[in-house]
Amino acid sequence: MARRKLIYEGKAKILYEGPEPGTFVQYFKDDATAFNAEKKAVIEGKGVLNNRLSEFFMKGLTNIGIPTHFIKRLNMREQLIRQVEIIPLEVIVRNVAAGSMAKRLGMDEGTPLPRPIVEFSYKDDSLGDPLVPEEYIIAFGWASQQDLDDIVSIALRVNDFMSGVMHGVGIKLIDFKIEIGRVWDNDFQRLVVADEISPDSCRLWDIETGQKLDKDVFRKDLGSLADAYTEVARRLGVLPSNVTHAPTKPTLIN
Ligand code: UDP
């Protein structure tokens, strides 16, 4: 088989040139990183689970009219996506105080917020993805005011969708991060949800027990990350419901 051209290798994924112009193949690795890659591990099966989970969420968004970069899943670890121009922002939506917000404001983790809050970080690992106000984003030309209005509206729709889906399986969506890409149709620009949506980029707490089912399990050494992600996938029907315990190598539905 001809070797594919590597476009970019990130912490958890690799992008290869796709089969058609304007497409990429997104490969999900088993690598887990936290604290700006200071903590690293290989979690067997994580890439397979995140490929499936991201497919599930992206398809769901498409079904309710929110455009994404997702075209189709190719195999256990790869999906075909549209090539987009990534806006260099991490778009974070929060429903409950946790993580950096709780720390910055001295709030107890788990404090409900009066309404969903959208915030932006500038995507730059060497700077630790600093929080930036809209003023910076517009002044530095990373996005226009119109883009930002559209991004906030997309982010809040994604929040409603994800919160509802998760609530249906007994999970509270605490917060999440998405990335937004630009797609050009001739001179006309559209914004689409890009990158991935998975427990790597969300905080997910069991509604009954408060158990963490997301990357905090790895960040805070709370147990098996693969078991937590398998539980999310199982509840969402992405894994067969007769899996009563988390297998080391997940069995996946075709
Ligand atoms: N997040 C992410 N990538 C990042 C930073 C944050 O996916 O580089 C997600 C994180 O998993 C959480 C949300 O964005 O669901 C808010 O993260 P926070 O700002 O609290 O930062 P953290 O505590 O994760 O450093």
PDB file of C-alpha atoms and ligand atoms in Angstrom:
ATOM      1  CA  MET A   1       0.000   0.000   0.000  1.00  0.00           C
ATOM      2  CA  ALA A   2       1.286   3.438  -0.876  1.00  0.00           C
ATOM      3  CA  ARG A   3       2.360   5.430   2.181  1.00  0.00           C
ATOM      4  CA  ARG A   4       0.095   8.326   2.924  1.00  0.00           C
ATOM      5  CA  LYS A   5       1.427  11.798   3.298  1.00  0.00           C
ATOM      6  CA  LEU A   6       1.561  12.928   6.902  1.00  0.00           C
ATOM      7  CA  ILE A   7       0.016  16.360   7.325  1.00  0.00           C
ATOM      8  CA  TYR A   8       0.307  16.856  11.077  1.00  0.00           C
ATOM      9  CA  GLU A   9       0.879  14.813  14.209  1.00  0.00           C
ATOM     10  CA  GLY A  10      -0.732  16.064  17.406  1.00  0.00           C
ATOM     11  CA  LYS A  11      -0.875  14.697  20.954  1.00  0.00           C
ATOM     12  CA  ALA A  12      -3.811  12.338  20.424  1.00  0.00           C
ATOM     13  CA  LYS A  13      -4.338  12.263  16.660  1.00  0.00           C
ATOM     14  CA  ILE A  14      -2.528  12.174  13.340  1.00  0.00           C
ATOM     15  CA  LEU A  15      -3.754  13.800  10.142  1.00  0.00           C
ATOM     16  CA  TYR A  16      -2.925  12.259   6.782  1.00  0.00           C
ATOM     17  CA  GLU A  17      -3.677  13.437   3.290  1.00  0.00           C
ATOM     18  CA  GLY A  18      -7.100  12.108   2.236  1.00  0.00           C
ATOM     19  CA  PRO A  19      -8.097  10.194  -0.888  1.00  0.00           C
ATOM     20  CA  GLU A  20      -9.716  13.258  -2.525  1.00  0.00           C
ATOM     21  CA  PRO A  21      -8.592  16.886  -2.603  1.00  0.00           C
ATOM     22  CA  GLY A  22     -10.106  18.754   0.321  1.00  0.00           C
ATOM     23  CA  THR A  23     -10.152  15.671   2.568  1.00  0.00           C
ATOM     24  CA  PHE A  24      -7.937  14.372   5.369  1.00  0.00           C
ATOM     25  CA  VAL A  25      -7.797  11.078   7.211  1.00  0.00           C
ATOM     26  CA  GLN A  26      -7.857  11.572  10.996  1.00  0.00           C
ATOM     27  CA  TYR A  27      -6.163   8.756  12.958  1.00  0.00           C
ATOM     28  CA  PHE A  28      -6.889   8.387  16.693  1.00  0.00           C
ATOM     29  CA  LYS A  29      -3.854   7.345  18.755  1.00  0.00           C
ATOM     30  CA  ASP A  30      -3.883   5.624  22.148  1.00  0.00           C
ATOM     31  CA  ASP A  31      -1.701   8.383  23.621  1.00  0.00           C
ATOM     32  CA  ALA A  32      -3.087  10.332  26.548  1.00  0.00           C
ATOM     33  CA  THR A  33      -1.560  13.608  27.685  1.00  0.00           C
ATOM     34  CA  ALA A  34      -2.474  16.092  30.393  1.00  0.00           C
ATOM     35  CA  PHE A  35      -1.103  19.284  31.933  1.00  0.00           C
ATOM     36  CA  ASN A  36       0.199  20.497  28.586  1.00  0.00           C
ATOM     37  CA  ALA A  37       1.786  17.083  27.856  1.00  0.00           C
ATOM     38  CA  GLU A  38       3.759  16.985  31.141  1.00  0.00           C
ATOM     39  CA  LYS A  39       1.886  13.762  31.987  1.00  0.00           C
ATOM     40  CA  LYS A  40       1.814  11.087  29.287  1.00  0.00           C
ATOM     41  CA  ALA A  41       0.673   7.486  28.898  1.00  0.00           C
ATOM     42  CA  VAL A  42      -0.497   5.013  26.307  1.00  0.00           C
ATOM     43  CA  ILE A  43      -4.018   3.794  27.109  1.00  0.00           C
ATOM     44  CA  GLU A  44      -4.766   0.729  25.049  1.00  0.00           C
ATOM     45  CA  GLY A  45      -8.065   1.079  23.190  1.00  0.00           C
ATOM     46  CA  LYS A  46      -8.524   4.828  23.814  1.00  0.00           C
ATOM     47  CA  GLY A  47      -8.082   5.714  20.136  1.00  0.00           C
ATOM     48  CA  VAL A  48     -10.652   3.142  19.054  1.00  0.00           C
ATOM     49  CA  LEU A  49     -13.173   4.425  21.604  1.00  0.00           C
ATOM     50  CA  ASN A  50     -12.632   8.089  20.752  1.00  0.00           C
ATOM     51  CA  ASN A  51     -12.935   7.402  17.024  1.00  0.00           C
ATOM     52  CA  ARG A  52     -16.330   5.768  17.663  1.00  0.00           C
ATOM     53  CA  LEU A  53     -17.499   8.360  20.173  1.00  0.00           C
ATOM     54  CA  SER A  54     -16.467  11.323  18.031  1.00  0.00           C
ATOM     55  CA  GLU A  55     -18.265   9.725  15.055  1.00  0.00           C
ATOM     56  CA  PHE A  56     -21.370   9.311  17.220  1.00  0.00           C
ATOM     57  CA  PHE A  57     -21.420  12.949  18.372  1.00  0.00           C
ATOM     58  CA  MET A  58     -20.487  14.460  15.004  1.00  0.00           C
ATOM     59  CA  LYS A  59     -23.208  12.439  13.220  1.00  0.00           C
ATOM     60  CA  GLY A  60     -25.705  13.536  15.850  1.00  0.00           C
ATOM     61  CA  LEU A  61     -24.771  17.177  15.290  1.00  0.00           C
ATOM     62  CA  THR A  62     -25.114  16.770  11.517  1.00  0.00           C
ATOM     63  CA  ASN A  63     -28.557  15.243  12.058  1.00  0.00           C
ATOM     64  CA  ILE A  64     -29.781  18.347  13.878  1.00  0.00           C
ATOM     65  CA  GLY A  65     -28.301  20.711  11.294  1.00  0.00           C
ATOM     66  CA  ILE A  66     -24.993  21.663  12.876  1.00  0.00           C
ATOM     67  CA  PRO A  67     -22.282  21.284  10.234  1.00  0.00           C
ATOM     68  CA  THR A  68     -19.120  19.356  11.107  1.00  0.00           C
ATOM     69  CA  HIS A  69     -15.948  18.250   9.343  1.00  0.00           C
ATOM     70  CA  PHE A  70     -16.930  14.564   9.659  1.00  0.00           C
ATOM     71  CA  ILE A  71     -17.527  12.608   6.445  1.00  0.00           C
ATOM     72  CA  LYS A  72     -17.362   8.948   7.482  1.00  0.00           C
ATOM     73  CA  ARG A  73     -15.562   6.492   9.693  1.00  0.00           C
ATOM     74  CA  LEU A  74     -13.088   4.409   7.704  1.00  0.00           C
ATOM     75  CA  ASN A  75     -12.018   1.771  10.230  1.00  0.00           C
ATOM     76  CA  MET A  76     -11.356   1.223  13.941  1.00  0.00           C
ATOM     77  CA  ARG A  77      -9.002   4.166  14.278  1.00  0.00           C
ATOM     78  CA  GLU A  78      -9.565   6.387  11.266  1.00  0.00           C
ATOM     79  CA  GLN A  79     -12.189   8.723   9.931  1.00  0.00           C
ATOM     80  CA  LEU A  80     -12.456  10.708   6.728  1.00  0.00           C
ATOM     81  CA  ILE A  81     -12.921  14.411   7.364  1.00  0.00           C
ATOM     82  CA  ARG A  82     -13.162  17.615   5.367  1.00  0.00           C
ATOM     83  CA  GLN A  83     -10.037  19.690   5.237  1.00  0.00           C
ATOM     84  CA  VAL A  84     -10.733  22.884   7.152  1.00  0.00           C
ATOM     85  CA  GLU A  85      -8.787  25.935   8.195  1.00  0.00           C
ATOM     86  CA  ILE A  86      -8.740  25.642  11.990  1.00  0.00           C
ATOM     87  CA  ILE A  87      -9.478  28.863  13.869  1.00  0.00           C
ATOM     88  CA  PRO A  88      -6.708  28.960  16.528  1.00  0.00           C
ATOM     89  CA  LEU A  89      -9.115  28.955  19.469  1.00  0.00           C
ATOM     90  CA  GLU A  90     -10.308  26.400  21.971  1.00  0.00           C
ATOM     91  CA  VAL A  91     -13.984  27.137  22.377  1.00  0.00           C
ATOM     92  CA  ILE A  92     -14.986  26.063  25.884  1.00  0.00           C
ATOM     93  CA  VAL A  93     -18.549  25.805  27.149  1.00  0.00           C
ATOM     94  CA  ARG A  94     -19.194  25.370  30.856  1.00  0.00           C
ATOM     95  CA  ASN A  95     -22.368  24.380  32.686  1.00  0.00           C
ATOM     96  CA  VAL A  96     -20.786  23.669  36.074  1.00  0.00           C
ATOM     97  CA  ALA A  97     -17.589  25.123  37.568  1.00  0.00           C
ATOM     98  CA  ALA A  98     -14.628  22.742  37.270  1.00  0.00           C
ATOM     99  CA  GLY A  99     -10.995  22.621  36.188  1.00  0.00           C
ATOM    100  CA  SER A 100      -9.308  25.901  35.361  1.00  0.00           C
ATOM    101  CA  MET A 101     -12.425  28.007  36.019  1.00  0.00           C
ATOM    102  CA  ALA A 102     -12.909  26.622  39.531  1.00  0.00           C
ATOM    103  CA  LYS A 103      -9.214  27.193  40.245  1.00  0.00           C
ATOM    104  CA  ARG A 104      -9.060  30.696  38.770  1.00  0.00           C
ATOM    105  CA  LEU A 105     -12.134  31.930  40.626  1.00  0.00           C
ATOM    106  CA  GLY A 106     -11.696  29.920  43.827  1.00  0.00           C
ATOM    107  CA  MET A 107     -14.982  28.091  43.270  1.00  0.00           C
ATOM    108  CA  ASP A 108     -15.805  24.591  44.489  1.00  0.00           C
ATOM    109  CA  GLU A 109     -15.751  22.067  41.641  1.00  0.00           C
ATOM    110  CA  GLY A 110     -19.351  21.116  40.937  1.00  0.00           C
ATOM    111  CA  THR A 111     -20.904  24.563  41.556  1.00  0.00           C
ATOM    112  CA  PRO A 112     -23.666  24.997  38.947  1.00  0.00           C
ATOM    113  CA  LEU A 113     -23.271  28.133  36.807  1.00  0.00           C
ATOM    114  CA  PRO A 114     -26.188  30.566  36.417  1.00  0.00           C
ATOM    115  CA  ARG A 115     -26.152  29.915  32.665  1.00  0.00           C
ATOM    116  CA  PRO A 116     -23.849  28.203  30.162  1.00  0.00           C
ATOM    117  CA  ILE A 117     -20.662  30.243  29.767  1.00  0.00           C
ATOM    118  CA  VAL A 118     -18.629  30.264  26.551  1.00  0.00           C
ATOM    119  CA  GLU A 119     -14.947  31.201  26.772  1.00  0.00           C
ATOM    120  CA  PHE A 120     -11.981  31.136  24.436  1.00  0.00           C
ATOM    121  CA  SER A 121      -8.378  30.046  24.792  1.00  0.00           C
ATOM    122  CA  TYR A 122      -5.704  30.825  22.241  1.00  0.00           C
ATOM    123  CA  LYS A 123      -4.414  27.516  20.856  1.00  0.00           C
ATOM    124  CA  ASP A 124      -0.698  27.583  21.604  1.00  0.00           C
ATOM    125  CA  ASP A 125       0.835  24.779  23.651  1.00  0.00           C
ATOM    126  CA  SER A 126       4.025  26.737  24.300  1.00  0.00           C
ATOM    127  CA  LEU A 127       1.923  29.389  26.057  1.00  0.00           C
ATOM    128  CA  GLY A 128      -0.341  26.843  27.785  1.00  0.00           C
ATOM    129  CA  ASP A 129      -3.434  27.824  25.728  1.00  0.00           C
ATOM    130  CA  PRO A 130      -4.106  31.134  27.543  1.00  0.00           C
ATOM    131  CA  LEU A 131      -7.649  32.361  28.089  1.00  0.00           C
ATOM    132  CA  VAL A 132      -8.301  35.316  25.765  1.00  0.00           C
ATOM    133  CA  PRO A 133     -11.072  37.920  25.646  1.00  0.00           C
ATOM    134  CA  GLU A 134     -13.062  38.503  22.432  1.00  0.00           C
ATOM    135  CA  GLU A 135     -11.291  41.846  22.080  1.00  0.00           C
ATOM    136  CA  TYR A 136      -7.949  40.056  21.509  1.00  0.00           C
ATOM    137  CA  ILE A 137      -9.482  37.618  19.024  1.00  0.00           C
ATOM    138  CA  ILE A 138     -10.839  40.404  16.872  1.00  0.00           C
ATOM    139  CA  ALA A 139      -7.850  42.750  17.263  1.00  0.00           C
ATOM    140  CA  PHE A 140      -5.382  40.015  16.291  1.00  0.00           C
ATOM    141  CA  GLY A 141      -7.558  38.874  13.399  1.00  0.00           C
ATOM    142  CA  TRP A 142      -8.031  35.268  14.553  1.00  0.00           C
ATOM    143  CA  ALA A 143     -11.762  35.653  13.904  1.00  0.00           C
ATOM    144  CA  SER A 144     -14.158  38.478  13.056  1.00  0.00           C
ATOM    145  CA  GLN A 145     -17.018  39.693  15.252  1.00  0.00           C
ATOM    146  CA  GLN A 146     -19.426  37.912  12.893  1.00  0.00           C
ATOM    147  CA  ASP A 147     -17.387  34.680  13.203  1.00  0.00           C
ATOM    148  CA  LEU A 148     -17.454  34.985  16.988  1.00  0.00           C
ATOM    149  CA  ASP A 149     -21.221  35.503  17.060  1.00  0.00           C
ATOM    150  CA  ASP A 150     -21.605  32.392  14.882  1.00  0.00           C
ATOM    151  CA  ILE A 151     -19.117  30.418  17.017  1.00  0.00           C
ATOM    152  CA  VAL A 152     -20.979  31.249  20.245  1.00  0.00           C
ATOM    153  CA  SER A 153     -24.251  30.228  18.645  1.00  0.00           C
ATOM    154  CA  ILE A 154     -22.753  26.917  17.385  1.00  0.00           C
ATOM    155  CA  ALA A 155     -21.119  26.261  20.765  1.00  0.00           C
ATOM    156  CA  LEU A 156     -24.406  26.755  22.643  1.00  0.00           C
ATOM    157  CA  ARG A 157     -26.263  24.475  20.211  1.00  0.00           C
ATOM    158  CA  VAL A 158     -23.566  21.817  20.643  1.00  0.00           C
ATOM    159  CA  ASN A 159     -23.959  22.254  24.409  1.00  0.00           C
ATOM    160  CA  ASP A 160     -27.727  21.711  24.245  1.00  0.00           C
ATOM    161  CA  PHE A 161     -27.292  18.636  22.067  1.00  0.00           C
ATOM    162  CA  MET A 162     -24.488  17.100  24.110  1.00  0.00           C
ATOM    163  CA  SER A 163     -26.184  17.902  27.452  1.00  0.00           C
ATOM    164  CA  GLY A 164     -29.398  16.251  26.264  1.00  0.00           C
ATOM    165  CA  VAL A 165     -27.716  13.150  24.872  1.00  0.00           C
ATOM    166  CA  MET A 166     -25.656  12.721  28.017  1.00  0.00           C
ATOM    167  CA  HIS A 167     -28.578  13.392  30.342  1.00  0.00           C
ATOM    168  CA  GLY A 168     -30.442  10.579  28.570  1.00  0.00           C
ATOM    169  CA  VAL A 169     -27.791   8.107  29.708  1.00  0.00           C
ATOM    170  CA  GLY A 170     -27.421   9.414  33.257  1.00  0.00           C
ATOM    171  CA  ILE A 171     -24.392  11.616  32.668  1.00  0.00           C
ATOM    172  CA  LYS A 172     -24.017  15.331  33.447  1.00  0.00           C
ATOM    173  CA  LEU A 173     -22.089  17.383  30.890  1.00  0.00           C
ATOM    174  CA  ILE A 174     -19.974  19.660  33.081  1.00  0.00           C
ATOM    175  CA  ASP A 175     -17.954  21.365  30.332  1.00  0.00           C
ATOM    176  CA  PHE A 176     -16.343  20.676  26.982  1.00  0.00           C
ATOM    177  CA  LYS A 177     -14.029  22.059  24.358  1.00  0.00           C
ATOM    178  CA  ILE A 178     -14.617  22.232  20.619  1.00  0.00           C
ATOM    179  CA  GLU A 179     -12.600  23.580  17.741  1.00  0.00           C
ATOM    180  CA  ILE A 180     -14.095  25.368  14.784  1.00  0.00           C
ATOM    181  CA  GLY A 181     -12.885  25.251  11.195  1.00  0.00           C
ATOM    182  CA  ARG A 182     -13.542  27.343   8.140  1.00  0.00           C
ATOM    183  CA  VAL A 183     -14.609  25.661   4.920  1.00  0.00           C
ATOM    184  CA  TRP A 184     -14.556  27.641   1.702  1.00  0.00           C
ATOM    185  CA  ASP A 185     -17.177  27.072  -1.000  1.00  0.00           C
ATOM    186  CA  ASN A 186     -15.742  29.405  -3.651  1.00  0.00           C
ATOM    187  CA  ASP A 187     -15.739  32.796  -1.909  1.00  0.00           C
ATOM    188  CA  PHE A 188     -18.334  31.779   0.654  1.00  0.00           C
ATOM    189  CA  GLN A 189     -17.081  30.784   4.095  1.00  0.00           C
ATOM    190  CA  ARG A 190     -18.874  28.354   6.408  1.00  0.00           C
ATOM    191  CA  LEU A 191     -17.932  27.467   9.974  1.00  0.00           C
ATOM    192  CA  VAL A 192     -18.008  23.813  10.982  1.00  0.00           C
ATOM    193  CA  VAL A 193     -17.298  21.854  14.154  1.00  0.00           C
ATOM    194  CA  ALA A 194     -13.888  20.215  13.672  1.00  0.00           C
ATOM    195  CA  ASP A 195     -11.232  18.219  15.566  1.00  0.00           C
ATOM    196  CA  GLU A 196     -13.014  15.713  17.858  1.00  0.00           C
ATOM    197  CA  ILE A 197     -15.709  15.460  20.491  1.00  0.00           C
ATOM    198  CA  SER A 198     -14.875  12.730  22.992  1.00  0.00           C
ATOM    199  CA  PRO A 199     -14.323  12.194  26.722  1.00  0.00           C
ATOM    200  CA  ASP A 200     -10.819  13.595  26.112  1.00  0.00           C
ATOM    201  CA  SER A 201     -12.360  17.024  25.562  1.00  0.00           C
ATOM    202  CA  CYS A 202     -15.393  16.929  27.894  1.00  0.00           C
ATOM    203  CA  ARG A 203     -16.027  16.620  31.621  1.00  0.00           C
ATOM    204  CA  LEU A 204     -18.652  13.945  32.203  1.00  0.00           C
ATOM    205  CA  TRP A 205     -19.952  13.052  35.662  1.00  0.00           C
ATOM    206  CA  ASP A 206     -22.360  10.261  36.492  1.00  0.00           C
ATOM    207  CA  ILE A 207     -25.597  11.950  37.617  1.00  0.00           C
ATOM    208  CA  GLU A 208     -26.233   9.493  40.470  1.00  0.00           C
ATOM    209  CA  THR A 209     -22.764   8.943  41.882  1.00  0.00           C
ATOM    210  CA  GLY A 210     -20.722  11.878  40.591  1.00  0.00           C
ATOM    211  CA  GLN A 211     -18.169   9.399  39.235  1.00  0.00           C
ATOM    212  CA  LYS A 212     -15.891  11.005  36.646  1.00  0.00           C
ATOM    213  CA  LEU A 213     -16.077   9.395  33.197  1.00  0.00           C
ATOM    214  CA  ASP A 214     -13.642  11.622  31.296  1.00  0.00           C
ATOM    215  CA  LYS A 215      -9.972  12.550  31.024  1.00  0.00           C
ATOM    216  CA  ASP A 216      -9.894  13.731  34.652  1.00  0.00           C
ATOM    217  CA  VAL A 217      -9.649   9.996  35.492  1.00  0.00           C
ATOM    218  CA  PHE A 218      -6.199  10.160  33.898  1.00  0.00           C
ATOM    219  CA  ARG A 219      -5.321  13.679  35.058  1.00  0.00           C
ATOM    220  CA  LYS A 220      -6.131  12.818  38.696  1.00  0.00           C
ATOM    221  CA  ASP A 221      -5.240   9.077  38.738  1.00  0.00           C
ATOM    222  CA  LEU A 222      -8.804   8.026  39.546  1.00  0.00           C
ATOM    223  CA  GLY A 223      -8.656   4.566  37.958  1.00  0.00           C
ATOM    224  CA  SER A 224      -8.803   3.083  34.474  1.00  0.00           C
ATOM    225  CA  LEU A 225      -9.375   5.628  31.721  1.00  0.00           C
ATOM    226  CA  ALA A 226     -10.270   2.871  29.227  1.00  0.00           C
ATOM    227  CA  ASP A 227     -12.942   1.572  31.625  1.00  0.00           C
ATOM    228  CA  ALA A 228     -14.423   5.070  32.011  1.00  0.00           C
ATOM    229  CA  TYR A 229     -14.576   5.689  28.238  1.00  0.00           C
ATOM    230  CA  THR A 230     -15.943   2.181  27.656  1.00  0.00           C
ATOM    231  CA  GLU A 231     -18.725   2.960  30.133  1.00  0.00           C
ATOM    232  CA  VAL A 232     -19.642   6.150  28.236  1.00  0.00           C
ATOM    233  CA  ALA A 233     -19.624   4.253  24.920  1.00  0.00           C
ATOM    234  CA  ARG A 234     -21.668   1.398  26.366  1.00  0.00           C
ATOM    235  CA  ARG A 235     -24.335   3.727  27.767  1.00  0.00           C
ATOM    236  CA  LEU A 236     -24.615   5.552  24.439  1.00  0.00           C
ATOM    237  CA  GLY A 237     -25.086   2.250  22.588  1.00  0.00           C
ATOM    238  CA  VAL A 238     -21.789   2.629  20.764  1.00  0.00           C
ATOM    239  CA  LEU A 239     -20.749  -0.670  22.352  1.00  0.00           C
ATOM    240  CA  PRO A 240     -23.039  -3.700  22.708  1.00  0.00           C
ATOM    241  CA  SER A 241     -25.256  -3.401  25.799  1.00  0.00           C
ATOM    242  CA  ASN A 242     -24.438  -6.956  26.883  1.00  0.00           C
ATOM    243  CA  VAL A 243     -20.908  -5.895  27.799  1.00  0.00           C
ATOM    244  CA  THR A 244     -21.244  -5.975  31.577  1.00  0.00           C
ATOM    245  CA  HIS A 245     -17.628  -5.332  32.394  1.00  0.00           C
ATOM    246  CA  ALA A 246     -15.082  -3.248  30.562  1.00  0.00           C
ATOM    247  CA  PRO A 247     -13.008  -5.484  28.291  1.00  0.00           C
ATOM    248  CA  THR A 248      -9.341  -4.625  27.911  1.00  0.00           C
ATOM    249  CA  LYS A 249      -9.837  -4.633  24.153  1.00  0.00           C
ATOM    250  CA  PRO A 250     -13.275  -3.192  23.422  1.00  0.00           C
ATOM    251  CA  THR A 251     -15.629  -5.260  21.261  1.00  0.00           C
ATOM    252  CA  LEU A 252     -17.280  -2.884  18.840  1.00  0.00           C
ATOM    253  CA  ILE A 253     -20.489  -3.064  16.843  1.00  0.00           C
ATOM    254  CA  ASN A 254     -19.982  -2.797  13.068  1.00  0.00           C
TER     255      ASN A 254
HETATM  256  N1  UDP B   1     -10.022  21.005  27.315  1.00  0.00           N
HETATM  257  C1  UDP B   1      -9.507  20.335  26.226  1.00  0.00           C
HETATM  258  N2  UDP B   1      -8.247  20.667  25.774  1.00  0.00           N
HETATM  259  C2  UDP B   1      -7.493  21.631  26.356  1.00  0.00           C
HETATM  260  C3  UDP B   1      -8.021  22.312  27.468  1.00  0.00           C
HETATM  261  C4  UDP B   1      -9.281  21.980  27.928  1.00  0.00           C
HETATM  262  O1  UDP B   1     -10.166  19.472  25.659  1.00  0.00           O
HETATM  263  O2  UDP B   1      -6.378  21.879  25.888  1.00  0.00           O
HETATM  264  C5  UDP B   1     -11.364  20.660  27.818  1.00  0.00           C
HETATM  265  C6  UDP B   1     -11.285  19.966  29.165  1.00  0.00           C
HETATM  266  O3  UDP B   1     -11.244  18.552  29.004  1.00  0.00           O
HETATM  267  C7  UDP B   1     -12.565  20.394  29.825  1.00  0.00           C
HETATM  268  C8  UDP B   1     -12.841  21.792  29.228  1.00  0.00           C
HETATM  269  O4  UDP B   1     -12.081  21.854  28.036  1.00  0.00           O
HETATM  270  O5  UDP B   1     -13.638  19.537  29.458  1.00  0.00           O
HETATM  271  C9  UDP B   1     -12.467  22.922  30.146  1.00  0.00           C
HETATM  272  O6  UDP B   1     -11.125  22.737  30.554  1.00  0.00           O
HETATM  273  P1  UDP B   1     -10.423  23.690  31.619  1.00  0.00           P
HETATM  274  O7  UDP B   1     -10.306  25.055  31.053  1.00  0.00           O
HETATM  275  O8  UDP B   1     -11.127  23.555  32.908  1.00  0.00           O
HETATM  276  O9  UDP B   1      -8.938  23.190  31.687  1.00  0.00           O
HETATM  277  P2  UDP B   1      -8.258  21.959  32.368  1.00  0.00           P
HETATM  278  O10 UDP B   1      -8.738  21.910  33.773  1.00  0.00           O
HETATM  279  O11 UDP B   1      -8.703  20.787  31.536  1.00  0.00           O
HETATM  280  O12 UDP B   1      -6.807  22.279  32.214  1.00  0.00           O
END
